Short mmCIF file of C-alpha atoms (C1' of nucleotides) in Angstrom, two decimals:
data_model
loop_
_atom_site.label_atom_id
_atom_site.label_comp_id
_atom_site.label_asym_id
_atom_site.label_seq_id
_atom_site.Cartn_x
_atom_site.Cartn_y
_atom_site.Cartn_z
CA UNK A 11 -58.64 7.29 -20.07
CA UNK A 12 -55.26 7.88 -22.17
CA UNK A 13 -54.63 4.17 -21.30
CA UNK A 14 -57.72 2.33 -22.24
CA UNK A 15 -59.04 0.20 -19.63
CA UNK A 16 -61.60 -1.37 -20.78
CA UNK A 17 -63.14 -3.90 -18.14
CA UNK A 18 -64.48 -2.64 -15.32
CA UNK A 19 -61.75 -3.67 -12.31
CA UNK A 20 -63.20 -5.38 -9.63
CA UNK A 21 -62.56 -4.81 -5.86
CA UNK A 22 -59.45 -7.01 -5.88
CA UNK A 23 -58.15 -5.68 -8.89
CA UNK A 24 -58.11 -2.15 -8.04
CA UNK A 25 -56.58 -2.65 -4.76
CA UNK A 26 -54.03 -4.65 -6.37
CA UNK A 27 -53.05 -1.79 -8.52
CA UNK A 28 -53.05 0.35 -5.77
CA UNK A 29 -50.68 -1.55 -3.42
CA UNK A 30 -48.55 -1.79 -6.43
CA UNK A 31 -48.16 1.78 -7.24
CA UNK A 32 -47.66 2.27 -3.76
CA UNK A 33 -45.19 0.29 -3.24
CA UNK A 34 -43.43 1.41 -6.42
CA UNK A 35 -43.69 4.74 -5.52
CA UNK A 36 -42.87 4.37 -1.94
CA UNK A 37 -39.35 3.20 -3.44
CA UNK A 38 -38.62 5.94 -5.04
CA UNK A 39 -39.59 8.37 -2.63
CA UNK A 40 -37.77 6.80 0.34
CA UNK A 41 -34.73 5.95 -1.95
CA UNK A 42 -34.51 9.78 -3.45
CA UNK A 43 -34.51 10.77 0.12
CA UNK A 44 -32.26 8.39 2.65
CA UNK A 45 -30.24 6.91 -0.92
CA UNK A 46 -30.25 4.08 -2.39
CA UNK A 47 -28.72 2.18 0.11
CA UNK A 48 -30.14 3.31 3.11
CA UNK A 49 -33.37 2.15 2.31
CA UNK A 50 -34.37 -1.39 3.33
CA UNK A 51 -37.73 -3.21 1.63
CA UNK A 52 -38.84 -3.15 5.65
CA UNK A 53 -39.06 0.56 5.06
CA UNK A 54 -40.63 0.42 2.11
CA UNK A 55 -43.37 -1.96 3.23
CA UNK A 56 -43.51 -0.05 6.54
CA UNK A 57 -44.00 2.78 4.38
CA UNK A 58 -47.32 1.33 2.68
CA UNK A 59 -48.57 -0.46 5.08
CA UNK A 60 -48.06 -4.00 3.85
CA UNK A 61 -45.78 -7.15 4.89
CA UNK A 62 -42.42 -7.32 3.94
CA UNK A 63 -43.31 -10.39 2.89
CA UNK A 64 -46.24 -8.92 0.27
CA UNK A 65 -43.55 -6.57 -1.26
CA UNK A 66 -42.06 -9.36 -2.23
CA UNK A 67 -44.93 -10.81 -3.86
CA UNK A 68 -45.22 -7.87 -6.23
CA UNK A 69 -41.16 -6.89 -6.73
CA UNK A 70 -38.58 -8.85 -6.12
CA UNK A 71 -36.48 -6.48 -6.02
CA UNK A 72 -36.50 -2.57 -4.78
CA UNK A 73 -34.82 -1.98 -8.54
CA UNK A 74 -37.58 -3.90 -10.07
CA UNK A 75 -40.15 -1.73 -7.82
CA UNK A 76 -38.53 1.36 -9.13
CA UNK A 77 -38.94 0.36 -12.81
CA UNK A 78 -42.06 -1.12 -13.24
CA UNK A 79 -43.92 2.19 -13.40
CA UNK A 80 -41.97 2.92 -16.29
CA UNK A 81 -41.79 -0.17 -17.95
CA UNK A 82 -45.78 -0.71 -17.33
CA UNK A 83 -45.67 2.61 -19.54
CA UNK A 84 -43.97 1.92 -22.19
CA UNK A 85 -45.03 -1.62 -22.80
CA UNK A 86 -48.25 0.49 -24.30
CA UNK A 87 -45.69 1.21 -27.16
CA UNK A 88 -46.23 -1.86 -29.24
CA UNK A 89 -49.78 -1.30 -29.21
CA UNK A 90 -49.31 2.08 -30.26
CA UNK A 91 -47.95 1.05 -33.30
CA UNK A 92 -50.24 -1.41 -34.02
CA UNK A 93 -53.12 1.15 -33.93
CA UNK A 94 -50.88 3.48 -35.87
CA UNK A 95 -52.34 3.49 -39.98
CA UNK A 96 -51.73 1.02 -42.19
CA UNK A 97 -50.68 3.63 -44.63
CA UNK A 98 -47.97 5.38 -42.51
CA UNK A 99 -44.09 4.68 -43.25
CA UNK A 100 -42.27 2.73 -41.07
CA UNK A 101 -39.81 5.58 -39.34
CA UNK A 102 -42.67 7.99 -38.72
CA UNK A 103 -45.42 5.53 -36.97
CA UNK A 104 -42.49 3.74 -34.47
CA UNK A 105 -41.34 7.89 -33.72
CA UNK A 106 -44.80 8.33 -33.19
CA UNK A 107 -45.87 5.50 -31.01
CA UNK A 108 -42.92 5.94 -28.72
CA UNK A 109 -43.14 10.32 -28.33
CA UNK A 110 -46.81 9.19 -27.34
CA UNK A 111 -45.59 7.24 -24.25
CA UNK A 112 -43.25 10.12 -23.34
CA UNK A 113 -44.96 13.31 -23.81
CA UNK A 114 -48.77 13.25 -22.53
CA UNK A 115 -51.18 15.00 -23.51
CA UNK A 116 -49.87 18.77 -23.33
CA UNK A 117 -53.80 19.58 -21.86
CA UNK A 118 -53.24 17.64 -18.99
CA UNK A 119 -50.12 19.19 -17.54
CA UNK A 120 -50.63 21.70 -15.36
CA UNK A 121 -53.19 19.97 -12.97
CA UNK A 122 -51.50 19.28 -9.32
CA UNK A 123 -52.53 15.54 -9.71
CA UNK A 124 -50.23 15.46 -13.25
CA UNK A 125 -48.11 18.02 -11.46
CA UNK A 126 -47.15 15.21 -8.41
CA UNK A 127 -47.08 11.98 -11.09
CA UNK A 128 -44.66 13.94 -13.41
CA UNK A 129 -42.28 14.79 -10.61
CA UNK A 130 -42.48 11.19 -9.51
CA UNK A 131 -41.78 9.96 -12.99
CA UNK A 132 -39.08 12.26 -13.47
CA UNK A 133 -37.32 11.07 -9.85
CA UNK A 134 -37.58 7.31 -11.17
CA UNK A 135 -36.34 7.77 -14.41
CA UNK A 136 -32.81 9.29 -12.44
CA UNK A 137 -32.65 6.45 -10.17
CA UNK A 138 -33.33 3.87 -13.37
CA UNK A 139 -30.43 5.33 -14.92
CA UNK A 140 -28.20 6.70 -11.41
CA UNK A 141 -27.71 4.05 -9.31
CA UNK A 142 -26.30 0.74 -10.70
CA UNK A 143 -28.56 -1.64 -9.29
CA UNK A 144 -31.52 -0.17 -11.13
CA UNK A 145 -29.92 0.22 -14.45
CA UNK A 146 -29.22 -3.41 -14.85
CA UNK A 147 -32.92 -4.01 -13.84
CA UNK A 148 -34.00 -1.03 -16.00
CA UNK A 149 -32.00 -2.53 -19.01
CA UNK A 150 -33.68 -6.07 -18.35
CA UNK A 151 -36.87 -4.77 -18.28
CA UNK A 152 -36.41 -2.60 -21.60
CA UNK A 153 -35.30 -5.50 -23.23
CA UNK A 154 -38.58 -7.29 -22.76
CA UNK A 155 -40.39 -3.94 -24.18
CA UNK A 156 -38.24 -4.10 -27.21
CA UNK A 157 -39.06 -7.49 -27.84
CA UNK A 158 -42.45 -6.64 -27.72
CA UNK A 159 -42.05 -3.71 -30.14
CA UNK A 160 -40.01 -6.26 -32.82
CA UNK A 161 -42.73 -8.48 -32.79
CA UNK A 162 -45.43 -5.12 -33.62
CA UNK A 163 -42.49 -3.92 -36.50
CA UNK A 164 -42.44 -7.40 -37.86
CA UNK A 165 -46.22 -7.49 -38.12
CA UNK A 166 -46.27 -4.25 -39.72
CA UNK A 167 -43.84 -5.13 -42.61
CA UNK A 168 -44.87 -8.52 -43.00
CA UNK A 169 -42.12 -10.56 -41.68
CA UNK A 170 -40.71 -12.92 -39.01
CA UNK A 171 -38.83 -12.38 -35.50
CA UNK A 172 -37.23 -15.42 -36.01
CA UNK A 173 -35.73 -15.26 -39.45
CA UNK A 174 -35.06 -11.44 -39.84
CA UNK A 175 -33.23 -9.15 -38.09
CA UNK A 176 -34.36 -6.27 -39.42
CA UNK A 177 -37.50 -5.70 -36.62
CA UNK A 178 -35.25 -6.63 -33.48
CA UNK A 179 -33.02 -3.67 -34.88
CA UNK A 180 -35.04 -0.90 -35.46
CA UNK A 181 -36.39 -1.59 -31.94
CA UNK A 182 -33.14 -1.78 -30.10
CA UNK A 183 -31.94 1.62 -32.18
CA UNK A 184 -35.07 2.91 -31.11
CA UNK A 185 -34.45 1.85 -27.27
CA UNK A 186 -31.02 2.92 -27.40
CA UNK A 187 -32.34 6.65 -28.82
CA UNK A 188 -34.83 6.88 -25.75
CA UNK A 189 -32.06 6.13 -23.13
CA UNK A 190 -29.85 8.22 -24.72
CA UNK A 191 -32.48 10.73 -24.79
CA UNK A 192 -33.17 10.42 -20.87
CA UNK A 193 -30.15 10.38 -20.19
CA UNK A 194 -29.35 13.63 -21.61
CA UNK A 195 -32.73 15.42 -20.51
CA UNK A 196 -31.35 14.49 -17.21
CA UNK A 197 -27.95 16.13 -17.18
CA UNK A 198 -28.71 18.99 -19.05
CA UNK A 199 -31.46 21.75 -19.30
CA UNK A 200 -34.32 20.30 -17.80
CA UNK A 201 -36.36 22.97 -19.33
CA UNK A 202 -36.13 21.37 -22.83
CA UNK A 203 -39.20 19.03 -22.98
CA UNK A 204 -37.95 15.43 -23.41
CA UNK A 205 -40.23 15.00 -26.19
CA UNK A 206 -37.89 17.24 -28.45
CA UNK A 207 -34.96 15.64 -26.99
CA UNK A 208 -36.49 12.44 -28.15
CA UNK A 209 -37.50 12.99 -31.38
CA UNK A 210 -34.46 14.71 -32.68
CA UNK A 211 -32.66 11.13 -31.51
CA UNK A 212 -35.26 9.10 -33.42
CA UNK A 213 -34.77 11.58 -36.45
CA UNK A 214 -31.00 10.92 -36.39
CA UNK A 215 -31.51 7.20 -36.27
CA UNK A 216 -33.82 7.01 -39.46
CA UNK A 217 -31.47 9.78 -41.14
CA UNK A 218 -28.57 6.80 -41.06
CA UNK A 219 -26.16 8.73 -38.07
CA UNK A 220 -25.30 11.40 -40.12
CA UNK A 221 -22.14 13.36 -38.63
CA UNK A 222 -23.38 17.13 -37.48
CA UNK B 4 0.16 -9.94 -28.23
CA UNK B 5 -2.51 -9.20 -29.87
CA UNK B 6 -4.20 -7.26 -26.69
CA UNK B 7 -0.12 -5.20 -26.48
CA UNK B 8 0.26 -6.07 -22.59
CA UNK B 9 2.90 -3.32 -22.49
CA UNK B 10 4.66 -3.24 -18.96
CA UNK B 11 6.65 -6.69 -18.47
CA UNK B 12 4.08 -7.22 -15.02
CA UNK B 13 4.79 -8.36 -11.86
CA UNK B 14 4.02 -11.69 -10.52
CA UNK B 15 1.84 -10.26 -7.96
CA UNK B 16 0.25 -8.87 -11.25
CA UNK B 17 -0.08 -11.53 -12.84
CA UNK B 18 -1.41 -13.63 -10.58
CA UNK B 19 -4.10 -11.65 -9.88
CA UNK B 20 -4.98 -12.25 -13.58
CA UNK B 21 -5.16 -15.32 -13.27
CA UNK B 22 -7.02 -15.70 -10.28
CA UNK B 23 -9.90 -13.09 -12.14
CA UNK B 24 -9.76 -15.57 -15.25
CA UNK B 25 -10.45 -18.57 -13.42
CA UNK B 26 -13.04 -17.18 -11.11
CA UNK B 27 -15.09 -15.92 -14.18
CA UNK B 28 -14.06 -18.97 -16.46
CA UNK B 29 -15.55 -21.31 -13.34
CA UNK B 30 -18.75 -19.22 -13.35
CA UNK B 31 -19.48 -19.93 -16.44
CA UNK B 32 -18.48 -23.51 -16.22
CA UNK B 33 -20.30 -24.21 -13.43
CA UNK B 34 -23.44 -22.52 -14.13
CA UNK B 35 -23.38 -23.89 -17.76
CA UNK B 36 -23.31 -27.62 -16.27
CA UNK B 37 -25.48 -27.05 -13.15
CA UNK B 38 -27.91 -24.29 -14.25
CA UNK B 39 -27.46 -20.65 -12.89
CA UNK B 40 -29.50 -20.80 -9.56
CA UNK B 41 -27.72 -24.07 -8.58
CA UNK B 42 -24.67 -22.71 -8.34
CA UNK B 43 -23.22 -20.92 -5.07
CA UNK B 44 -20.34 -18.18 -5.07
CA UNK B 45 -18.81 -21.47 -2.46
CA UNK B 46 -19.00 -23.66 -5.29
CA UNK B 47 -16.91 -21.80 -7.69
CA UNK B 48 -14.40 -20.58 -5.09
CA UNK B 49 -13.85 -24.11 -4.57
CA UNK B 50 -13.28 -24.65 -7.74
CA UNK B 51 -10.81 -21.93 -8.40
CA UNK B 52 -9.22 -22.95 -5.01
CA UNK B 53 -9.73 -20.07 -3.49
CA UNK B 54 -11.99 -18.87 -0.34
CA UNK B 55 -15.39 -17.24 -0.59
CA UNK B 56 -14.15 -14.12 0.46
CA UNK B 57 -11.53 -13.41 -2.30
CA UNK B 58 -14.31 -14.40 -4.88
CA UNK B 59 -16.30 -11.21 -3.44
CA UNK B 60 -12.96 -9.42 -3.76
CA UNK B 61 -12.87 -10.10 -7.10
CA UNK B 62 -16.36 -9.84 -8.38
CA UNK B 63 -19.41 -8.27 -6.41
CA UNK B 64 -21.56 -10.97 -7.79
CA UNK B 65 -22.00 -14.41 -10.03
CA UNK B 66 -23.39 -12.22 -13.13
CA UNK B 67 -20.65 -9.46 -12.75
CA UNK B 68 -17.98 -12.86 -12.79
CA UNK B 69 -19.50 -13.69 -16.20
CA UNK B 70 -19.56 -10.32 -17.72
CA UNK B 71 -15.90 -9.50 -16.64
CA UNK B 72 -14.57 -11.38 -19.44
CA UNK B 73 -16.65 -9.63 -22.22
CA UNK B 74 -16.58 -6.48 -20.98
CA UNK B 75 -12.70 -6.50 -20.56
CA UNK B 76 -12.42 -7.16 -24.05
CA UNK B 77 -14.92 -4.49 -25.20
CA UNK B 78 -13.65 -1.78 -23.48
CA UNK B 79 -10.84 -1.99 -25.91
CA UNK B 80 -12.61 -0.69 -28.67
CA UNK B 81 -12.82 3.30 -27.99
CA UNK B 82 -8.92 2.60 -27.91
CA UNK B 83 -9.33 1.03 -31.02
CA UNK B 84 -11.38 3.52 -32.37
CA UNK B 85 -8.18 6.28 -31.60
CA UNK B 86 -6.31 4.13 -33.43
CA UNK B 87 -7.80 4.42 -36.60
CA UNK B 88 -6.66 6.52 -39.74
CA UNK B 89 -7.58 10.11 -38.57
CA UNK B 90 -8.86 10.54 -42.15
CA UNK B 91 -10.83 7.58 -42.33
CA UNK B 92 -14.64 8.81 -41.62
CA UNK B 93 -16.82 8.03 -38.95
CA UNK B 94 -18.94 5.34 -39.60
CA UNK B 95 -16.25 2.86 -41.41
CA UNK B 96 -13.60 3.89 -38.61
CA UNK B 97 -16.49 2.82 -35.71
CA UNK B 98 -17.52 0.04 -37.48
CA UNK B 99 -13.72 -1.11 -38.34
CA UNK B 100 -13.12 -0.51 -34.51
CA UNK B 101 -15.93 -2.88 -32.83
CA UNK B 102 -15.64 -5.56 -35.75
CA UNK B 103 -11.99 -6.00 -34.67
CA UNK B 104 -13.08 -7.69 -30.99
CA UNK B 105 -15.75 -9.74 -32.07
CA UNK B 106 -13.68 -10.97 -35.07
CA UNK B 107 -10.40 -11.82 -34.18
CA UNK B 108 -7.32 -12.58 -36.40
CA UNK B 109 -8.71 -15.15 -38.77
CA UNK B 110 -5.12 -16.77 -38.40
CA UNK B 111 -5.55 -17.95 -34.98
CA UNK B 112 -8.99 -19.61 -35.10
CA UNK B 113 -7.80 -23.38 -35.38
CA UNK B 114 -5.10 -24.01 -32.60
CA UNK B 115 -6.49 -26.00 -29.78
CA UNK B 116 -5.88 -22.91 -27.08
CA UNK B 117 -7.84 -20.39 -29.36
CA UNK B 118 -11.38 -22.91 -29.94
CA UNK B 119 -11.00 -23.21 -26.39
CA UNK B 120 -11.37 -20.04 -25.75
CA UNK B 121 -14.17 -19.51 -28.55
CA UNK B 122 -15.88 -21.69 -27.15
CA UNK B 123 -15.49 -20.15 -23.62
CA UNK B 124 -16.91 -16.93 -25.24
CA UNK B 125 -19.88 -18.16 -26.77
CA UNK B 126 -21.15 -20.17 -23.11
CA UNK B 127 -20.47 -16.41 -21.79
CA UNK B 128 -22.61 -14.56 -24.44
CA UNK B 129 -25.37 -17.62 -23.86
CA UNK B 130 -25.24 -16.28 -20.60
CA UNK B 131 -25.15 -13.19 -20.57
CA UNK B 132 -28.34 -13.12 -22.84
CA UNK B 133 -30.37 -15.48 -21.24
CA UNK B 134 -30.32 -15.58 -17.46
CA UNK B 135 -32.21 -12.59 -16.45
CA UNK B 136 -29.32 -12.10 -13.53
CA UNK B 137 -26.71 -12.05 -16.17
CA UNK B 138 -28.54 -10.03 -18.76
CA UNK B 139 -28.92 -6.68 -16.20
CA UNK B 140 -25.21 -6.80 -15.10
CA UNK B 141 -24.21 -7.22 -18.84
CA UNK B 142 -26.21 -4.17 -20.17
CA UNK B 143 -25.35 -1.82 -16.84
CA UNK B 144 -21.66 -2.78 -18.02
CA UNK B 145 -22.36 -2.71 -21.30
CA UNK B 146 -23.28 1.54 -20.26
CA UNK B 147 -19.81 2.10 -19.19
CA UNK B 148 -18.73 0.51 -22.44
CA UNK B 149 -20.51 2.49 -24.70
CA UNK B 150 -19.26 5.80 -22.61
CA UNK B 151 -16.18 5.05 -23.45
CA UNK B 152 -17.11 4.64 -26.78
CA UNK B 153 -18.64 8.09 -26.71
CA UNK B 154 -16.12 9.98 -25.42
CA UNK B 155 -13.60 8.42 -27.90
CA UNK B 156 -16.54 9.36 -30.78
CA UNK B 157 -16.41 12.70 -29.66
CA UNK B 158 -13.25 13.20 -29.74
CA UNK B 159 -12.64 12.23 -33.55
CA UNK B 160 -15.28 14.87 -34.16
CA UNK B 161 -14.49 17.51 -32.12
CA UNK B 162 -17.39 17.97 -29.95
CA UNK B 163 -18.21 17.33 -26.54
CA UNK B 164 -20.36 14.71 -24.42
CA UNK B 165 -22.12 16.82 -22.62
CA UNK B 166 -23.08 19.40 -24.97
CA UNK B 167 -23.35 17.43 -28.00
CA UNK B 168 -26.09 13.89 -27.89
CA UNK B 169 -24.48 12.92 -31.53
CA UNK B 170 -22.31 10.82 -29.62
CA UNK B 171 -23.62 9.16 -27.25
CA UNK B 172 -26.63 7.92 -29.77
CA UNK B 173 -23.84 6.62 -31.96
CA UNK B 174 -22.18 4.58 -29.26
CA UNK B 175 -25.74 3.79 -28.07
CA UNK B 176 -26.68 2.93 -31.84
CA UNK B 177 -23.64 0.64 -32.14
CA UNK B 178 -24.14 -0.92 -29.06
CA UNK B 179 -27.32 -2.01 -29.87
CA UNK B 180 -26.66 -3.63 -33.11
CA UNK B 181 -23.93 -5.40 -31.38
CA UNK B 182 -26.52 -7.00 -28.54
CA UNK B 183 -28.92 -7.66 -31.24
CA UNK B 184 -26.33 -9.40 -33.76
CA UNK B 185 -25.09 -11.38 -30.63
CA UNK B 186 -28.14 -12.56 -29.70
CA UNK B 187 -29.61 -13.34 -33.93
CA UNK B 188 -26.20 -14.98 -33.90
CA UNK B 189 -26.79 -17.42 -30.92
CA UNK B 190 -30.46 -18.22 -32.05
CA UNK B 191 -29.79 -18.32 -36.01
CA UNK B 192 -27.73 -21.00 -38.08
CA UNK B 193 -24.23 -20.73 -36.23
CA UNK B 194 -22.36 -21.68 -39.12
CA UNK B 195 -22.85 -17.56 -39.62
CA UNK B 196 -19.71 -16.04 -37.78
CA UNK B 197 -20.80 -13.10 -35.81
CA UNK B 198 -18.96 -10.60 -37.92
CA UNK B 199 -20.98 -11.09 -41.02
CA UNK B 200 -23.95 -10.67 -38.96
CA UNK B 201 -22.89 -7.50 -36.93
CA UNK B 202 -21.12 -6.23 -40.15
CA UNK B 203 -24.77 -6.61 -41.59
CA UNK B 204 -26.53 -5.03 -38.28
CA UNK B 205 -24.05 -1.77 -38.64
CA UNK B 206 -24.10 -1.58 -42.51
CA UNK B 207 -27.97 -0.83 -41.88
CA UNK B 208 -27.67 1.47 -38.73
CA UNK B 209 -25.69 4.19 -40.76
CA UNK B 210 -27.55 3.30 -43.68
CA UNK B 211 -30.67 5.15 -41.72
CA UNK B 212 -32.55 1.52 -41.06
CA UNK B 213 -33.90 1.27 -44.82
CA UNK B 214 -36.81 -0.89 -44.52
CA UNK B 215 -36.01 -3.83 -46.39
"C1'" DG C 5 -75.11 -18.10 1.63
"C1'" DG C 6 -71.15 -20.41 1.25
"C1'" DA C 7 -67.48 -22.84 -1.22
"C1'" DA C 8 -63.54 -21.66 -3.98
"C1'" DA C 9 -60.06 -18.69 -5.52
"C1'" DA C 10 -56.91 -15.11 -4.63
"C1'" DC C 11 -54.15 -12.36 -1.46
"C1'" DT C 12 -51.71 -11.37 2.78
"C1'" DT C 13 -48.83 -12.59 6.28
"C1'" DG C 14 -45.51 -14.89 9.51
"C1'" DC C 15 -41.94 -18.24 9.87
"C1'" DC C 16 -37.80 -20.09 8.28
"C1'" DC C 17 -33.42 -20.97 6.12
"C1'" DA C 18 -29.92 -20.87 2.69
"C1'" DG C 19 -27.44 -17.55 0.37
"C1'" DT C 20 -25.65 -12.89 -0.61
"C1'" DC C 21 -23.11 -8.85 0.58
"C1'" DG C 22 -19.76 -6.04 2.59
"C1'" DG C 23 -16.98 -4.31 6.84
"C1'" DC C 24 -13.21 -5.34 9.81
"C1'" DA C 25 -9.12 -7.57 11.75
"C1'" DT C 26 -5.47 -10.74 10.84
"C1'" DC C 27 -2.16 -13.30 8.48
"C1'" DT C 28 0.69 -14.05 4.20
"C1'" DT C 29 2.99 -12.83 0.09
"C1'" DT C 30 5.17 -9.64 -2.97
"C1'" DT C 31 7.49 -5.41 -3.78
"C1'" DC C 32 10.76 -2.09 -3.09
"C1'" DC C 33 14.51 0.51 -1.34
"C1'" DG C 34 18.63 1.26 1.38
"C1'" DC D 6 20.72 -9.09 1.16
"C1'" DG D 7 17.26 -7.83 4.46
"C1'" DG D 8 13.64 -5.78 6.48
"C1'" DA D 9 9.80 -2.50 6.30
"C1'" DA D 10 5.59 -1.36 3.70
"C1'" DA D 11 2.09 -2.27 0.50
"C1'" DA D 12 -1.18 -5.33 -1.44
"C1'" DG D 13 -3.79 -9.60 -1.18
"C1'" DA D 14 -6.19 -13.50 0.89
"C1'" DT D 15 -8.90 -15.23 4.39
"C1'" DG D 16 -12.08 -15.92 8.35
"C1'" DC D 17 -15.67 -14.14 11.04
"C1'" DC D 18 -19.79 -11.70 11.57
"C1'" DG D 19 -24.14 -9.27 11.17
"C1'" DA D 20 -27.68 -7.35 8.15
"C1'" DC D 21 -30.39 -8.21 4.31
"C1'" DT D 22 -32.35 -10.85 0.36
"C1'" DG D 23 -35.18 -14.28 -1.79
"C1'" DG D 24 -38.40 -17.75 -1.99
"C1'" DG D 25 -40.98 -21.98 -0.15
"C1'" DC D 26 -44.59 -23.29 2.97
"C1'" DA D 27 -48.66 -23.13 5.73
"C1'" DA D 28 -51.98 -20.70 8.02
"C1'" DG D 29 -55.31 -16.74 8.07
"C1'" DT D 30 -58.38 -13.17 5.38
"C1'" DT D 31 -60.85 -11.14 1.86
"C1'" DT D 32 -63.19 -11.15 -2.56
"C1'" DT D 33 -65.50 -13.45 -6.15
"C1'" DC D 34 -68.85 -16.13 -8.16
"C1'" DC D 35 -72.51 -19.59 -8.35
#
DNA sequence: GGAAAACTTGCCCAGTCGGCATCTTTTCCG
DNA sequence: CGGAAAAGATGCCGACTGGGCAAGTTTTCC
């Protein structure tokens, strides 16, 4: 529901998605418990019942396994802002559209099912920024969501990719504040919703850095 | 001179050096004339005369060859940043401290050796911001950078890493205007040099992004 | 109902990656 | 000066990756 899908999947489709999260999640799991290294994509495809071969079809790598949940997630940000009002200044609808994509909807989160999917999220997001391999693959993948979000900024104030730098740069600040904030939701008190984490980073940004 | 290579080194030393230059310096080379993928580790080990085996010593990978050079040079600038005028406050001092390796002395850009070099440079930061392989091992090393960076911030303030996100998001901030101005740079007019266009990129950051 | 499209899988091979043992070069100290 | 000892370079090897290709299967769509 919270992420719109609007045509009815067909058979293919839906097992398509499944496999996929499987496999992605399989990843994680495995790698969280035998480490990163221990874990072969023979394992992982053991794991959910496919070919070794049909991982590969979906990831081509175990890092880009462990990421695409993630990514998939926050490539939802552009369109955020695009359904953000018209009316709405600049710094508060990009703040907006990206604490959307990181704290869901507070109803939702003490059923077991959001219970499991948090923990899993929370597992991947320390292997995307733990273990080297994923990071670079983590930082690839971000890149294309910023892109994505320049293009929605430049949209919203009327201007072009291309010639102005002003859209790619609010989106990288704003990708640097989320990593920044993950990072240190990670390593300290975990008790701290990310969400505040988050949005006292974005704050900062649009306040111009100023020293504490 | 300009880098102050201290201790008079060793020829074992220096060697070494020159064997890392040449490796990197060949990836690029190589992959610039042949395309990325058609390039093997053999290939450039041939062409640095040297066996497969002490490429891998040097560098786990092709991508990690190519971001050697940059990164080298960059983690020079939390040094930099110590260097400054204690009084001098934080934003001008940071910015001061990461113009200084993407700008060097203006004296120096005409003899033969040094456009050689530029041009060296700018292949690498092609690289490094195109091929997908390049891009992840340039932004995982690009993290260890902008630690640096933080640690160095937080000293100048007086605060700590781990308690304290101020400095991290500034390193993370400045970081990110740096890839961005890079890559504007390489797809804009390139009569720009990159300082006036990173200058630009950081002038805004502390300025608290004012939409333009 | 059945052809067409899409997916899965096995096979294969070039290339990567890193451990280990060996040989060579450089350093260092008496 | 000379001879360990330390540090590198290299070859060999086995496990794993990554992607092309050619069957098989399953789902979709007329």
């Amino acid at each position: 529901m919270a992420t719109g899908d609007g045509a009815p999947l067909g058979l293919r489709e839906r097992k398509k998605q499944e496999t996929r999260a499987a496999l992605s999640w399989a990843t994680i799991r495995l790698s969280v418990e035998r480490g990163w290294d221990a874990v072969t994509v023979e394992d992982i495809a053991a794991e959910a019942n496919v070919s070794v071969r049909t991982f590969r079809n979906y990831f081509s790598s175990k890092a880009e396994a462990v990421v695409a949940r993630h990514i998939d997630r926050m490539l939802h940000v552009a369109d955020d802002l695009r359904a953000r009002p018209a009316d709405e200044p600049l710094p508060e609808a990009v703040t907006h559209a990206v604490l959307a994509r990181f704290a869901p909807e507070p109803g939702a989160d003490r059923s077991p099912r959001s219970r499991e999917f948090l923990s899993q999220w929370v597992k991947g997001i320390r292997l995307m920024l733990t273990e080297p391999d994923v990071q670079g693959e983590f930082f690839k993948a971000d890149l294309v969501v910023q892109r994505e979000l320049a293009t929605a900024i430049a949209e919203r104030i009327g201007t072009d990719v291309a010639r102005d730098i002003y859209p790619s740069l609010v989106a990288a600040a704003t990708g640097a504040a989320a990593t920044v904030a993950m990072d240190h939701w990670l390593r300290s008190d975990p008790t701290v919703p990310i969400g505040v984490i988050l949005s006292d980073a974005l704050d900062r940004i649009w306040a111009g850095l100023p020293v504490p």
